[in-house]
């Protein structure tokens, strides 16, 4: 939290999210995908780069169940997971 | 004796004819030599007076010319000064939007870097060498009865890569509670690079009695984070969410003193 006594300094201005707010998953429709993602994180010592496939699956589940606006996955930063790269050497880097 | 006194003062600006008549009158009087000498004196005085008068006339001419010259010069100087004054005032008014533009372009002063759009998310390349630790914090307002906590304490991301994180909220009470949240990022400068694609903040979220939900946050760190020299020693970013209870007619109180 911004400290109380700094009247002159810059304060943090929260910005609204780019695509708005996630509707709540009241019925737990995507809970399984979430559990898979959390398990992956725990197994990989919370390294997000290893679990991007699971996060993509979770977001796809959300889109299927009307819990998220449908969008092409490239726009969500999953370009490397959607399009198989032409050469195997570029497997780890984004094209 | 009085005559010279009378005549002398009038000698300053008399016309020539008047002088002559006065001289003749003095000649007619019985002053004799003194008068003659005085007329000579007058004559002598006349010439220098004429010269004087010419001098004053010419001096007045030059002074008049000079005065006019000075007047025009003063006028132009005054107009220049007035224009400069007006220009300064206009500049001080124009400085506000110009400074804002400059800040946006250069990113100084903690202003949001302009140009956060989906194209950036699509085209950004992850900076694999720079691993950052994102820690999560969850708070609730004192009167908010939800149980709100993060599902992971930390996550390791790299700039330019989108990441997903989860919070969990439970309503342990017997009545539905509507919550609304806001967030904060420390350190302050790193907050400018922290971009949320989608989250659960700033909108009312309703939890039914005894309901528990997972709340995701989908975010990324701007790849320009790696190029910022001020961020060279920043390796941990903390994302902190705070839930408040939403009541009718109340707006979200932002933390700190900036009520925008």
XYZ file of N, CA and C in Angstrom, chain B residues 56-142:
261
model
N 16.547 77.897 -29.868
C 15.489 77.154 -29.152
C 14.528 76.508 -30.141
N 14.262 77.308 -31.227
C 13.354 76.723 -32.223
C 13.970 75.473 -32.824
N 15.260 75.635 -33.204
C 15.878 74.455 -33.835
C 16.023 73.338 -32.808
N 16.403 73.784 -31.581
C 16.510 72.764 -30.527
C 15.146 72.122 -30.271
N 14.129 72.986 -30.285
C 12.797 72.409 -30.055
C 12.424 71.513 -31.229
N 12.915 71.947 -32.444
C 12.626 71.088 -33.595
C 13.289 69.736 -33.416
N 14.602 69.823 -33.044
C 15.282 68.531 -32.878
C 14.694 67.762 -31.703
N 14.421 68.507 -30.634
C 13.846 67.775 -29.511
C 12.492 67.205 -29.895
N 11.753 68.006 -30.681
C 10.453 67.468 -31.087
C 10.631 66.213 -31.932
N 11.591 66.325 -32.843
C 11.861 65.149 -33.669
C 12.354 63.985 -32.823
N 13.263 64.374 -31.918
C 13.800 63.331 -31.039
C 12.696 62.759 -30.164
N 11.846 63.700 -29.706
C 10.764 63.211 -28.850
C 9.863 62.256 -29.612
N 9.580 62.639 -30.848
C 8.739 61.725 -31.629
C 9.424 60.397 -31.844
N 10.718 60.531 -32.097
C 11.478 59.312 -32.305
C 11.428 58.420 -31.065
N 11.674 59.101 -29.918
C 11.618 58.344 -28.683
C 10.238 57.744 -28.457
N 9.247 58.552 -28.822
C 7.879 58.044 -28.599
C 7.627 56.787 -29.402
N 8.046 56.829 -30.681
C 7.814 55.631 -31.495
C 8.626 54.472 -30.972
N 9.854 54.812 -30.550
C 10.684 53.715 -30.036
C 10.065 53.121 -28.780
N 9.567 54.056 -27.927
C 8.918 53.550 -26.710
C 7.718 52.687 -27.041
N 6.967 53.156 -28.044
C 5.774 52.365 -28.403
C 6.160 50.978 -28.858
N 7.176 50.905 -29.736
C 7.544 49.577 -30.220
C 8.067 48.722 -29.077
N 8.853 49.357 -28.186
C 9.375 48.579 -27.059
C 8.230 48.071 -26.195
N 7.257 48.951 -25.963
C 6.139 48.524 -25.127
C 5.352 47.411 -25.775
N 5.172 47.505 -27.103
C 4.428 46.426 -27.759
C 5.198 45.115 -27.671
N 6.530 45.199 -27.831
C 7.321 43.963 -27.711
C 7.192 43.381 -26.320
N 7.263 44.263 -25.314
C 7.195 43.752 -23.940
C 5.818 43.154 -23.670
N 4.778 43.855 -24.166
C 3.429 43.325 -23.958
C 3.275 41.970 -24.650
N 3.826 41.873 -25.869
C 3.725 40.594 -26.592
C 4.457 39.501 -25.833
N 5.636 39.866 -25.282
C 6.384 38.859 -24.521
C 5.595 38.429 -23.296
N 4.954 39.393 -22.633
C 4.156 39.039 -21.462
C 3.021 38.096 -21.815
N 2.312 38.438 -22.887
C 1.200 37.571 -23.312
C 1.726 36.201 -23.712
N 2.890 36.217 -24.371
C 3.473 34.946 -24.785
C 3.833 34.072 -23.590
N 4.341 34.704 -22.530
C 4.706 33.942 -21.332
C 3.472 33.323 -20.703
N 2.389 34.107 -20.650
C 1.167 33.585 -20.041
C 0.641 32.411 -20.869
N 0.639 32.593 -22.189
C 0.179 31.500 -23.055
C 1.039 30.261 -22.911
N 2.352 30.477 -22.761
C 3.266 29.340 -22.610
C 2.985 28.587 -21.326
N 2.675 29.336 -20.264
C 2.420 28.647 -19.004
C 1.130 27.833 -19.099
N 0.161 28.297 -19.885
C -1.051 27.495 -20.062
C -0.792 26.285 -20.944
N 0.039 26.495 -21.971
C 0.301 25.388 -22.891
C 1.218 24.352 -22.275
N 1.942 24.740 -21.227
C 2.911 23.818 -20.651
C 2.252 22.579 -20.061
N 1.017 22.713 -19.607
C 0.381 21.570 -18.927
C 0.183 20.389 -19.889
N -0.510 20.570 -21.021
C -0.641 19.411 -21.922
C 0.673 19.000 -22.562
N 1.564 19.987 -22.794
C 2.843 19.629 -23.397
C 3.643 18.754 -22.459
N 3.660 19.083 -21.174
C 4.386 18.278 -20.203
C 3.790 16.888 -20.094
N 2.488 16.826 -20.173
C 1.843 15.517 -20.097
C 2.265 14.656 -21.290
N 2.289 15.272 -22.476
C 2.709 14.542 -23.670
C 4.151 14.068 -23.522
N 5.004 14.962 -23.012
C 6.408 14.608 -22.852
C 6.555 13.458 -21.863
N 5.795 13.509 -20.781
C 5.881 12.445 -19.794
C 5.424 11.128 -20.379
N 4.381 11.175 -21.182
C 3.909 9.920 -21.777
C 4.927 9.369 -22.739
N 5.572 10.274 -23.483
C 6.547 9.810 -24.470
C 7.783 9.260 -23.794
N 8.224 9.913 -22.730
C 9.466 9.482 -22.120
C 9.241 8.544 -20.961
N 8.046 8.463 -20.445
C 7.766 7.545 -19.355
C 8.283 8.008 -18.018
N 8.647 9.286 -17.922
C 9.146 9.789 -16.645
C 7.980 10.099 -15.720
N 8.296 10.274 -14.457
C 7.277 10.701 -13.508
C 6.241 9.643 -13.227
N 6.507 8.399 -13.579
C 5.585 7.340 -13.216
C 4.293 7.336 -14.000
N 4.240 8.033 -15.095
C 2.997 8.010 -15.866
C 2.899 6.696 -16.641
N 1.691 6.320 -16.888
C 1.471 5.054 -17.587
C 2.052 5.138 -18.985
N 2.741 4.111 -19.385
C 3.316 4.096 -20.723
C 2.188 3.876 -21.720
N 2.041 4.789 -22.633
C 0.932 4.706 -23.578
C 1.167 3.569 -24.566
N 0.115 2.995 -25.033
C 0.249 1.973 -26.064
C 0.077 0.566 -25.540
N -0.786 0.394 -24.544
C -1.070 -0.959 -24.092
C -2.226 -1.492 -24.910
N -1.943 -2.246 -25.889
C -3.030 -2.797 -26.679
C -2.753 -4.257 -26.946
N -3.752 -4.891 -27.520
C -3.646 -6.330 -27.726
C -2.547 -6.669 -28.708
N -2.225 -5.750 -29.611
C -1.151 -6.046 -30.562
C 0.158 -6.263 -29.839
N 0.350 -5.524 -28.757
C 1.578 -5.698 -28.006
C 1.632 -7.097 -27.415
N 0.474 -7.542 -26.878
C 0.456 -8.878 -26.272
C 0.756 -9.933 -27.328
N 0.219 -9.678 -28.506
C 0.395 -10.662 -29.572
C 1.847 -10.755 -30.005
N 2.508 -9.607 -30.063
C 3.816 -9.576 -30.723
C 4.985 -9.578 -29.751
N 4.706 -9.499 -28.467
C 5.845 -9.346 -27.563
C 6.601 -10.662 -27.417
N 7.891 -10.512 -27.218
C 8.749 -11.691 -27.076
C 9.194 -11.786 -25.627
N 9.116 -12.958 -25.053
C 9.516 -13.077 -23.653
C 11.021 -12.929 -23.498
N 11.402 -12.258 -22.457
C 12.816 -12.062 -22.147
C 13.215 -13.182 -21.198
N 13.677 -14.271 -21.736
C 13.837 -15.492 -20.942
C 14.922 -15.359 -19.879
N 15.855 -14.418 -20.073
C 16.972 -14.360 -19.130
C 16.573 -13.720 -17.818
N 15.537 -12.932 -17.851
C 15.192 -12.160 -16.668
C 14.029 -12.852 -15.980
N 14.281 -13.518 -14.892
C 13.232 -14.212 -14.167
C 12.809 -13.330 -12.994
N 11.535 -13.127 -12.883
C 11.018 -12.296 -11.809
C 10.130 -13.137 -10.921
N 10.157 -12.789 -9.654
C 9.289 -13.482 -8.704
C 8.114 -12.563 -8.403
N 6.932 -13.077 -8.623
C 5.731 -12.307 -8.298
C 5.144 -12.916 -7.036
N 5.050 -12.139 -6.002
C 4.422 -12.645 -4.779
C 3.021 -12.067 -4.687
N 2.161 -12.809 -4.040
C 0.748 -12.435 -3.991
C 0.330 -12.182 -2.569
N -0.503 -11.189 -2.439
C -0.993 -10.823 -1.127
C -2.491 -10.566 -1.244
N -3.209 -10.958 -0.238
C -4.660 -10.759 -0.266
C -5.082 -10.131 1.047
N -5.883 -9.112 0.939
C -6.387 -8.429 2.131
C -7.879 -8.241 2.001
N -8.503 -8.100 3.142
C -9.900 -7.688 3.121
C -10.053 -6.507 4.056
N -11.042 -5.737 3.773
C -11.380 -4.628 4.658
C -11.878 -5.202 5.979
N -11.760 -4.396 7.000
C -12.087 -4.906 8.328
C -13.526 -5.411 8.418
